[in-house]
């Protein structure tokens, strides 16, 4: 809602409150009657009542329209979410069909005789060539005592295996 529309709504509500006070309180009517004279006060009172009824009707119609639009937007958003869920389910089903072992595709005979071969890339000039050996992970002996988790023993009187030997 724009700032002008909010301002206009506030002005209309303030006018409606003042008009309802003017209509409901007889003392206000008497003071207006004394200000404008006898017949003009009745005219302004009638115009105030008509204006109040019209503005009240306009506010009610505007709020009903706003509620209907919000409900329509919510309905459309839920429809979009439902369609997205159906699309996602369809994609999952399609992926499952493609992955199933029973759905193997036949390889054309032109490609059946040549199996792809993998040749590792040549090392960069000046680099150390890989030998194929890897470094084993550190064992409990290589780790400091704080990094080795304590273990329990099956017998209550024996020391923990990670405790230092008693001298």
JSON list of N, CA and C in Angstrom, two decimals, residues 80-148:
[
{"chain": "A", "resi": 80, "resn": "UNK", "atom": "N", "xyz": [0.87, -22.61, -7.33]},
{"chain": "A", "resi": 80, "resn": "UNK", "atom": "CA", "xyz": [2.24, -22.63, -7.84]},
{"chain": "A", "resi": 80, "resn": "UNK", "atom": "C", "xyz": [3.08, -23.63, -7.05]},
{"chain": "A", "resi": 81, "resn": "UNK", "atom": "N", "xyz": [2.94, -23.64, -5.72]},
{"chain": "A", "resi": 81, "resn": "UNK", "atom": "CA", "xyz": [3.69, -24.58, -4.90]},
{"chain": "A", "resi": 81, "resn": "UNK", "atom": "C", "xyz": [3.31, -26.02, -5.22]},
{"chain": "A", "resi": 82, "resn": "UNK", "atom": "N", "xyz": [2.02, -26.26, -5.47]},
{"chain": "A", "resi": 82, "resn": "UNK", "atom": "CA", "xyz": [1.57, -27.60, -5.82]},
{"chain": "A", "resi": 82, "resn": "UNK", "atom": "C", "xyz": [2.17, -28.04, -7.16]},
{"chain": "A", "resi": 83, "resn": "UNK", "atom": "N", "xyz": [2.21, -27.14, -8.12]},
{"chain": "A", "resi": 83, "resn": "UNK", "atom": "CA", "xyz": [2.79, -27.46, -9.42]},
{"chain": "A", "resi": 83, "resn": "UNK", "atom": "C", "xyz": [4.30, -27.71, -9.31]},
{"chain": "A", "resi": 84, "resn": "UNK", "atom": "N", "xyz": [4.97, -26.93, -8.46]},
{"chain": "A", "resi": 84, "resn": "UNK", "atom": "CA", "xyz": [6.40, -27.15, -8.23]},
{"chain": "A", "resi": 84, "resn": "UNK", "atom": "C", "xyz": [6.64, -28.52, -7.62]},
{"chain": "A", "resi": 85, "resn": "UNK", "atom": "N", "xyz": [5.79, -28.92, -6.67]},
{"chain": "A", "resi": 85, "resn": "UNK", "atom": "CA", "xyz": [5.94, -30.23, -6.03]},
{"chain": "A", "resi": 85, "resn": "UNK", "atom": "C", "xyz": [5.72, -31.34, -7.05]},
{"chain": "A", "resi": 86, "resn": "UNK", "atom": "N", "xyz": [4.73, -31.18, -7.93]},
{"chain": "A", "resi": 86, "resn": "UNK", "atom": "CA", "xyz": [4.50, -32.19, -8.96]},
{"chain": "A", "resi": 86, "resn": "UNK", "atom": "C", "xyz": [5.69, -32.29, -9.90]},
{"chain": "A", "resi": 87, "resn": "UNK", "atom": "N", "xyz": [6.25, -31.15, -10.29]},
{"chain": "A", "resi": 87, "resn": "UNK", "atom": "CA", "xyz": [7.43, -31.15, -11.16]},
{"chain": "A", "resi": 87, "resn": "UNK", "atom": "C", "xyz": [8.61, -31.83, -10.48]},
{"chain": "A", "resi": 88, "resn": "UNK", "atom": "N", "xyz": [8.81, -31.54, -9.20]},
{"chain": "A", "resi": 88, "resn": "UNK", "atom": "CA", "xyz": [9.91, -32.16, -8.46]},
{"chain": "A", "resi": 88, "resn": "UNK", "atom": "C", "xyz": [9.71, -33.67, -8.40]},
{"chain": "A", "resi": 89, "resn": "UNK", "atom": "N", "xyz": [8.48, -34.11, -8.09]},
{"chain": "A", "resi": 89, "resn": "UNK", "atom": "CA", "xyz": [8.20, -35.54, -8.03]},
{"chain": "A", "resi": 89, "resn": "UNK", "atom": "C", "xyz": [8.44, -36.20, -9.39]},
{"chain": "A", "resi": 90, "resn": "UNK", "atom": "N", "xyz": [8.03, -35.53, -10.45]},
{"chain": "A", "resi": 90, "resn": "UNK", "atom": "CA", "xyz": [8.25, -36.06, -11.80]},
{"chain": "A", "resi": 90, "resn": "UNK", "atom": "C", "xyz": [9.74, -36.18, -12.10]},
{"chain": "A", "resi": 91, "resn": "UNK", "atom": "N", "xyz": [10.52, -35.17, -11.71]},
{"chain": "A", "resi": 91, "resn": "UNK", "atom": "CA", "xyz": [11.96, -35.22, -11.95]},
{"chain": "A", "resi": 91, "resn": "UNK", "atom": "C", "xyz": [12.61, -36.36, -11.15]},
{"chain": "A", "resi": 92, "resn": "UNK", "atom": "N", "xyz": [12.17, -36.57, -9.91]},
{"chain": "A", "resi": 92, "resn": "UNK", "atom": "CA", "xyz": [12.70, -37.66, -9.09]},
{"chain": "A", "resi": 92, "resn": "UNK", "atom": "C", "xyz": [12.36, -39.00, -9.72]},
{"chain": "A", "resi": 93, "resn": "UNK", "atom": "N", "xyz": [11.10, -39.17, -10.18]},
{"chain": "A", "resi": 93, "resn": "UNK", "atom": "CA", "xyz": [10.71, -40.42, -10.84]},
{"chain": "A", "resi": 93, "resn": "UNK", "atom": "C", "xyz": [11.52, -40.64, -12.10]},
{"chain": "A", "resi": 94, "resn": "UNK", "atom": "N", "xyz": [11.74, -39.60, -12.87]},
{"chain": "A", "resi": 94, "resn": "UNK", "atom": "CA", "xyz": [12.52, -39.72, -14.10]},
{"chain": "A", "resi": 94, "resn": "UNK", "atom": "C", "xyz": [13.96, -40.12, -13.79]},
{"chain": "A", "resi": 95, "resn": "UNK", "atom": "N", "xyz": [14.54, -39.53, -12.75]},
{"chain": "A", "resi": 95, "resn": "UNK", "atom": "CA", "xyz": [15.91, -39.86, -12.38]},
{"chain": "A", "resi": 95, "resn": "UNK", "atom": "C", "xyz": [15.99, -41.30, -11.88]},
{"chain": "A", "resi": 96, "resn": "UNK", "atom": "N", "xyz": [14.98, -41.74, -11.11]},
{"chain": "A", "resi": 96, "resn": "UNK", "atom": "CA", "xyz": [14.96, -43.12, -10.64]},
{"chain": "A", "resi": 96, "resn": "UNK", "atom": "C", "xyz": [14.85, -44.10, -11.80]},
{"chain": "A", "resi": 97, "resn": "UNK", "atom": "N", "xyz": [14.04, -43.76, -12.81]},
{"chain": "A", "resi": 97, "resn": "UNK", "atom": "CA", "xyz": [13.92, -44.63, -13.98]},
{"chain": "A", "resi": 97, "resn": "UNK", "atom": "C", "xyz": [15.24, -44.72, -14.73]},
{"chain": "A", "resi": 98, "resn": "UNK", "atom": "N", "xyz": [15.97, -43.62, -14.80]},
{"chain": "A", "resi": 98, "resn": "UNK", "atom": "CA", "xyz": [17.24, -43.63, -15.51]},
{"chain": "A", "resi": 98, "resn": "UNK", "atom": "C", "xyz": [18.31, -44.41, -14.76]},
{"chain": "A", "resi": 99, "resn": "UNK", "atom": "N", "xyz": [18.22, -44.49, -13.43]},
{"chain": "A", "resi": 99, "resn": "UNK", "atom": "CA", "xyz": [19.25, -45.13, -12.62]},
{"chain": "A", "resi": 99, "resn": "UNK", "atom": "C", "xyz": [18.99, -46.62, -12.47]},
{"chain": "A", "resi": 100, "resn": "UNK", "atom": "N", "xyz": [17.79, -47.09, -12.64]},
{"chain": "A", "resi": 100, "resn": "UNK", "atom": "CA", "xyz": [17.45, -48.51, -12.42]},
{"chain": "A", "resi": 100, "resn": "UNK", "atom": "C", "xyz": [18.32, -49.41, -13.29]},
{"chain": "A", "resi": 101, "resn": "UNK", "atom": "N", "xyz": [18.76, -50.56, -12.73]},
{"chain": "A", "resi": 101, "resn": "UNK", "atom": "CA", "xyz": [19.62, -51.45, -13.50]},
{"chain": "A", "resi": 101, "resn": "UNK", "atom": "C", "xyz": [18.90, -52.13, -14.66]},
{"chain": "A", "resi": 102, "resn": "UNK", "atom": "N", "xyz": [17.60, -52.29, -14.61]},
{"chain": "A", "resi": 102, "resn": "UNK", "atom": "CA", "xyz": [16.87, -52.93, -15.70]},
{"chain": "A", "resi": 102, "resn": "UNK", "atom": "C", "xyz": [16.80, -52.08, -16.95]},
{"chain": "A", "resi": 103, "resn": "UNK", "atom": "N", "xyz": [17.00, -50.80, -16.81]},
{"chain": "A", "resi": 103, "resn": "UNK", "atom": "CA", "xyz": [16.89, -49.90, -17.95]},
{"chain": "A", "resi": 103, "resn": "UNK", "atom": "C", "xyz": [18.26, -49.63, -18.55]},
{"chain": "A", "resi": 104, "resn": "UNK", "atom": "N", "xyz": [18.91, -50.66, -19.03]},
{"chain": "A", "resi": 104, "resn": "UNK", "atom": "CA", "xyz": [20.20, -50.45, -19.67]},
{"chain": "A", "resi": 104, "resn": "UNK", "atom": "C", "xyz": [19.96, -50.17, -21.13]},
{"chain": "A", "resi": 105, "resn": "UNK", "atom": "N", "xyz": [20.72, -49.28, -21.65]},
{"chain": "A", "resi": 105, "resn": "UNK", "atom": "CA", "xyz": [20.57, -48.96, -23.06]},
{"chain": "A", "resi": 105, "resn": "UNK", "atom": "C", "xyz": [21.58, -49.76, -23.85]},
{"chain": "A", "resi": 106, "resn": "UNK", "atom": "N", "xyz": [21.18, -50.17, -25.02]},
{"chain": "A", "resi": 106, "resn": "UNK", "atom": "CA", "xyz": [22.07, -50.96, -25.87]},
{"chain": "A", "resi": 106, "resn": "UNK", "atom": "C", "xyz": [23.09, -50.04, -26.50]},
{"chain": "A", "resi": 107, "resn": "UNK", "atom": "N", "xyz": [24.34, -50.50, -26.53]},
{"chain": "A", "resi": 107, "resn": "UNK", "atom": "CA", "xyz": [25.41, -49.72, -27.12]},
{"chain": "A", "resi": 107, "resn": "UNK", "atom": "C", "xyz": [25.46, -50.05, -28.62]},
{"chain": "A", "resi": 108, "resn": "UNK", "atom": "N", "xyz": [25.46, -49.05, -29.48]},
{"chain": "A", "resi": 108, "resn": "UNK", "atom": "CA", "xyz": [25.51, -49.35, -30.91]},
{"chain": "A", "resi": 108, "resn": "UNK", "atom": "C", "xyz": [26.77, -50.15, -31.23]},
{"chain": "A", "resi": 109, "resn": "UNK", "atom": "N", "xyz": [26.69, -50.95, -32.28]},
{"chain": "A", "resi": 109, "resn": "UNK", "atom": "CA", "xyz": [27.79, -51.85, -32.62]},
{"chain": "A", "resi": 109, "resn": "UNK", "atom": "C", "xyz": [29.03, -51.07, -33.05]},
{"chain": "A", "resi": 110, "resn": "UNK", "atom": "N", "xyz": [28.88, -49.87, -33.52]},
{"chain": "A", "resi": 110, "resn": "UNK", "atom": "CA", "xyz": [30.06, -49.10, -33.93]},
{"chain": "A", "resi": 110, "resn": "UNK", "atom": "C", "xyz": [30.91, -48.72, -32.74]},
{"chain": "A", "resi": 111, "resn": "UNK", "atom": "N", "xyz": [30.30, -48.59, -31.58]},
{"chain": "A", "resi": 111, "resn": "UNK", "atom": "CA", "xyz": [31.05, -48.21, -30.38]},
{"chain": "A", "resi": 111, "resn": "UNK", "atom": "C", "xyz": [31.38, -49.42, -29.50]},
{"chain": "A", "resi": 112, "resn": "UNK", "atom": "N", "xyz": [30.82, -50.57, -29.78]},
{"chain": "A", "resi": 112, "resn": "UNK", "atom": "CA", "xyz": [30.97, -51.72, -28.89]},
{"chain": "A", "resi": 112, "resn": "UNK", "atom": "C", "xyz": [32.39, -52.26, -28.89]},
{"chain": "A", "resi": 113, "resn": "UNK", "atom": "N", "xyz": [33.14, -52.15, -29.98]},
{"chain": "A", "resi": 113, "resn": "UNK", "atom": "CA", "xyz": [34.47, -52.74, -30.03]},
{"chain": "A", "resi": 113, "resn": "UNK", "atom": "C", "xyz": [35.54, -51.88, -29.38]},
{"chain": "A", "resi": 114, "resn": "UNK", "atom": "N", "xyz": [35.31, -50.62, -29.20]},
{"chain": "A", "resi": 114, "resn": "UNK", "atom": "CA", "xyz": [36.35, -49.76, -28.63]},
{"chain": "A", "resi": 114, "resn": "UNK", "atom": "C", "xyz": [35.96, -49.34, -27.22]},
{"chain": "A", "resi": 115, "resn": "UNK", "atom": "N", "xyz": [36.71, -49.82, -26.25]},
{"chain": "A", "resi": 115, "resn": "UNK", "atom": "CA", "xyz": [36.49, -49.42, -24.86]},
{"chain": "A", "resi": 115, "resn": "UNK", "atom": "C", "xyz": [37.35, -48.20, -24.58]},
{"chain": "A", "resi": 116, "resn": "UNK", "atom": "N", "xyz": [36.83, -47.24, -23.86]},
{"chain": "A", "resi": 116, "resn": "UNK", "atom": "CA", "xyz": [37.62, -46.05, -23.58]},
{"chain": "A", "resi": 116, "resn": "UNK", "atom": "C", "xyz": [38.79, -46.39, -22.66]},
{"chain": "A", "resi": 117, "resn": "UNK", "atom": "N", "xyz": [39.90, -45.82, -22.93]},
{"chain": "A", "resi": 117, "resn": "UNK", "atom": "CA", "xyz": [41.08, -46.03, -22.10]},
{"chain": "A", "resi": 117, "resn": "UNK", "atom": "C", "xyz": [41.44, -44.71, -21.44]},
{"chain": "A", "resi": 118, "resn": "UNK", "atom": "N", "xyz": [41.93, -44.85, -20.23]},
{"chain": "A", "resi": 118, "resn": "UNK", "atom": "CA", "xyz": [42.31, -43.65, -19.49]},
{"chain": "A", "resi": 118, "resn": "UNK", "atom": "C", "xyz": [43.83, -43.61, -19.38]},
{"chain": "A", "resi": 119, "resn": "UNK", "atom": "N", "xyz": [44.37, -42.53, -19.82]},
{"chain": "A", "resi": 119, "resn": "UNK", "atom": "CA", "xyz": [45.81, -42.33, -19.65]},
{"chain": "A", "resi": 119, "resn": "UNK", "atom": "C", "xyz": [46.00, -41.14, -18.72]},
{"chain": "A", "resi": 120, "resn": "UNK", "atom": "N", "xyz": [46.74, -41.32, -17.66]},
{"chain": "A", "resi": 120, "resn": "UNK", "atom": "CA", "xyz": [46.93, -40.20, -16.73]},
{"chain": "A", "resi": 120, "resn": "UNK", "atom": "C", "xyz": [47.74, -39.10, -17.41]},
{"chain": "A", "resi": 121, "resn": "UNK", "atom": "N", "xyz": [47.46, -37.86, -17.05]},
{"chain": "A", "resi": 121, "resn": "UNK", "atom": "CA", "xyz": [48.19, -36.76, -17.67]},
{"chain": "A", "resi": 121, "resn": "UNK", "atom": "C", "xyz": [49.66, -36.78, -17.26]},
{"chain": "A", "resi": 122, "resn": "UNK", "atom": "N", "xyz": [50.49, -36.26, -18.12]},
{"chain": "A", "resi": 122, "resn": "UNK", "atom": "CA", "xyz": [51.92, -36.20, -17.82]},
{"chain": "A", "resi": 122, "resn": "UNK", "atom": "C", "xyz": [52.16, -35.17, -16.72]},
{"chain": "A", "resi": 123, "resn": "UNK", "atom": "N", "xyz": [53.13, -35.43, -15.83]},
{"chain": "A", "resi": 123, "resn": "UNK", "atom": "CA", "xyz": [53.40, -34.46, -14.77]},
{"chain": "A", "resi": 123, "resn": "UNK", "atom": "C", "xyz": [53.94, -33.16, -15.34]},
{"chain": "A", "resi": 124, "resn": "UNK", "atom": "N", "xyz": [53.72, -32.11, -14.63]},
{"chain": "A", "resi": 124, "resn": "UNK", "atom": "CA", "xyz": [54.19, -30.80, -15.06]},
{"chain": "A", "resi": 124, "resn": "UNK", "atom": "C", "xyz": [55.72, -30.79, -15.02]},
{"chain": "A", "resi": 125, "resn": "UNK", "atom": "N", "xyz": [56.35, -30.01, -15.89]},
{"chain": "A", "resi": 125, "resn": "UNK", "atom": "CA", "xyz": [57.80, -29.97, -15.87]},
{"chain": "A", "resi": 125, "resn": "UNK", "atom": "C", "xyz": [58.33, -29.43, -14.54]},
{"chain": "A", "resi": 126, "resn": "UNK", "atom": "N", "xyz": [59.31, -30.09, -13.99]},
{"chain": "A", "resi": 126, "resn": "UNK", "atom": "CA", "xyz": [59.90, -29.64, -12.72]},
{"chain": "A", "resi": 126, "resn": "UNK", "atom": "C", "xyz": [59.18, -30.15, -11.49]},
{"chain": "A", "resi": 127, "resn": "UNK", "atom": "N", "xyz": [58.09, -30.93, -11.67]},
{"chain": "A", "resi": 127, "resn": "UNK", "atom": "CA", "xyz": [57.36, -31.43, -10.50]},
{"chain": "A", "resi": 127, "resn": "UNK", "atom": "C", "xyz": [57.90, -32.79, -10.09]},
{"chain": "A", "resi": 128, "resn": "UNK", "atom": "N", "xyz": [57.59, -33.20, -8.89]},
{"chain": "A", "resi": 128, "resn": "UNK", "atom": "CA", "xyz": [58.02, -34.49, -8.38]},
{"chain": "A", "resi": 128, "resn": "UNK", "atom": "C", "xyz": [56.99, -35.52, -8.84]},
{"chain": "A", "resi": 129, "resn": "UNK", "atom": "N", "xyz": [57.42, -36.56, -9.57]},
{"chain": "A", "resi": 129, "resn": "UNK", "atom": "CA", "xyz": [56.44, -37.54, -10.05]},
{"chain": "A", "resi": 129, "resn": "UNK", "atom": "C", "xyz": [55.89, -38.36, -8.90]},
{"chain": "A", "resi": 130, "resn": "UNK", "atom": "N", "xyz": [54.65, -38.77, -9.02]},
{"chain": "A", "resi": 130, "resn": "UNK", "atom": "CA", "xyz": [54.00, -39.59, -8.01]},
{"chain": "A", "resi": 130, "resn": "UNK", "atom": "C", "xyz": [54.46, -41.02, -8.18]},
{"chain": "A", "resi": 131, "resn": "UNK", "atom": "N", "xyz": [54.68, -41.68, -7.07]},
{"chain": "A", "resi": 131, "resn": "UNK", "atom": "CA", "xyz": [55.14, -43.06, -7.12]},
{"chain": "A", "resi": 131, "resn": "UNK", "atom": "C", "xyz": [54.01, -44.04, -6.85]},
{"chain": "A", "resi": 132, "resn": "UNK", "atom": "N", "xyz": [52.87, -43.55, -6.45]},
{"chain": "A", "resi": 132, "resn": "UNK", "atom": "CA", "xyz": [51.76, -44.44, -6.18]},
{"chain": "A", "resi": 132, "resn": "UNK", "atom": "C", "xyz": [51.66, -44.84, -4.73]},
{"chain": "A", "resi": 133, "resn": "UNK", "atom": "N", "xyz": [52.60, -44.48, -3.90]},
{"chain": "A", "resi": 133, "resn": "UNK", "atom": "CA", "xyz": [52.52, -44.80, -2.48]},
{"chain": "A", "resi": 133, "resn": "UNK", "atom": "C", "xyz": [51.92, -43.62, -1.75]},
{"chain": "A", "resi": 134, "resn": "UNK", "atom": "N", "xyz": [51.24, -43.92, -0.70]},
{"chain": "A", "resi": 134, "resn": "UNK", "atom": "CA", "xyz": [50.65, -42.84, 0.10]},
{"chain": "A", "resi": 134, "resn": "UNK", "atom": "C", "xyz": [51.15, -42.96, 1.52]},
{"chain": "A", "resi": 135, "resn": "UNK", "atom": "N", "xyz": [51.02, -41.91, 2.25]},
{"chain": "A", "resi": 135, "resn": "UNK", "atom": "CA", "xyz": [51.47, -41.87, 3.65]},
{"chain": "A", "resi": 135, "resn": "UNK", "atom": "C", "xyz": [50.37, -42.48, 4.49]},
{"chain": "A", "resi": 136, "resn": "UNK", "atom": "N", "xyz": [50.67, -43.46, 5.34]},
{"chain": "A", "resi": 136, "resn": "UNK", "atom": "CA", "xyz": [49.62, -44.06, 6.18]},
{"chain": "A", "resi": 136, "resn": "UNK", "atom": "C", "xyz": [49.15, -43.06, 7.23]},
{"chain": "A", "resi": 137, "resn": "UNK", "atom": "N", "xyz": [47.94, -43.23, 7.69]},
{"chain": "A", "resi": 137, "resn": "UNK", "atom": "CA", "xyz": [47.46, -42.32, 8.74]},
{"chain": "A", "resi": 137, "resn": "UNK", "atom": "C", "xyz": [48.24, -42.56, 10.03]},
{"chain": "A", "resi": 138, "resn": "UNK", "atom": "N", "xyz": [48.31, -41.55, 10.88]},
{"chain": "A", "resi": 138, "resn": "UNK", "atom": "CA", "xyz": [49.08, -41.72, 12.12]},
{"chain": "A", "resi": 138, "resn": "UNK", "atom": "C", "xyz": [48.42, -42.74, 13.03]},
{"chain": "A", "resi": 139, "resn": "UNK", "atom": "N", "xyz": [49.23, -43.49, 13.71]},
{"chain": "A", "resi": 139, "resn": "UNK", "atom": "CA", "xyz": [48.70, -44.47, 14.66]},
{"chain": "A", "resi": 139, "resn": "UNK", "atom": "C", "xyz": [48.65, -43.83, 16.04]},
{"chain": "A", "resi": 140, "resn": "UNK", "atom": "N", "xyz": [48.15, -44.59, 17.00]},
{"chain": "A", "resi": 140, "resn": "UNK", "atom": "CA", "xyz": [48.04, -44.06, 18.37]},
{"chain": "A", "resi": 140, "resn": "UNK", "atom": "C", "xyz": [49.40, -43.82, 18.97]},
{"chain": "A", "resi": 141, "resn": "UNK", "atom": "N", "xyz": [50.43, -44.52, 18.51]},
{"chain": "A", "resi": 141, "resn": "UNK", "atom": "CA", "xyz": [51.78, -44.33, 19.04]},
{"chain": "A", "resi": 141, "resn": "UNK", "atom": "C", "xyz": [52.32, -42.97, 18.61]},
{"chain": "A", "resi": 142, "resn": "UNK", "atom": "N", "xyz": [51.98, -42.53, 17.38]},
{"chain": "A", "resi": 142, "resn": "UNK", "atom": "CA", "xyz": [52.48, -41.26, 16.87]},
{"chain": "A", "resi": 142, "resn": "UNK", "atom": "C", "xyz": [51.78, -40.05, 17.48]},
{"chain": "A", "resi": 143, "resn": "UNK", "atom": "N", "xyz": [50.58, -40.23, 18.02]},
{"chain": "A", "resi": 143, "resn": "UNK", "atom": "CA", "xyz": [49.81, -39.10, 18.54]},
{"chain": "A", "resi": 143, "resn": "UNK", "atom": "C", "xyz": [50.22, -38.78, 19.97]},
{"chain": "A", "resi": 144, "resn": "UNK", "atom": "N", "xyz": [50.08, -37.53, 20.39]},
{"chain": "A", "resi": 144, "resn": "UNK", "atom": "CA", "xyz": [50.34, -37.19, 21.79]},
{"chain": "A", "resi": 144, "resn": "UNK", "atom": "C", "xyz": [49.28, -37.83, 22.68]},
{"chain": "A", "resi": 145, "resn": "UNK", "atom": "N", "xyz": [49.58, -38.02, 23.97]},
{"chain": "A", "resi": 145, "resn": "UNK", "atom": "CA", "xyz": [48.62, -38.72, 24.86]},
{"chain": "A", "resi": 145, "resn": "UNK", "atom": "C", "xyz": [47.27, -38.02, 24.94]},
{"chain": "A", "resi": 146, "resn": "UNK", "atom": "N", "xyz": [47.21, -36.69, 24.79]},
{"chain": "A", "resi": 146, "resn": "UNK", "atom": "CA", "xyz": [45.93, -36.00, 24.91]},
{"chain": "A", "resi": 146, "resn": "UNK", "atom": "C", "xyz": [45.03, -36.27, 23.72]},
{"chain": "A", "resi": 147, "resn": "UNK", "atom": "N", "xyz": [45.59, -36.69, 22.58]},
{"chain": "A", "resi": 147, "resn": "UNK", "atom": "CA", "xyz": [44.77, -36.91, 21.39]},
{"chain": "A", "resi": 147, "resn": "UNK", "atom": "C", "xyz": [44.24, -38.32, 21.31]},
{"chain": "A", "resi": 148, "resn": "UNK", "atom": "N", "xyz": [44.77, -39.25, 22.10]},
{"chain": "A", "resi": 148, "resn": "UNK", "atom": "CA", "xyz": [44.32, -40.63, 22.05]},
{"chain": "A", "resi": 148, "resn": "UNK", "atom": "C", "xyz": [43.15, -40.78, 23.01]}
]
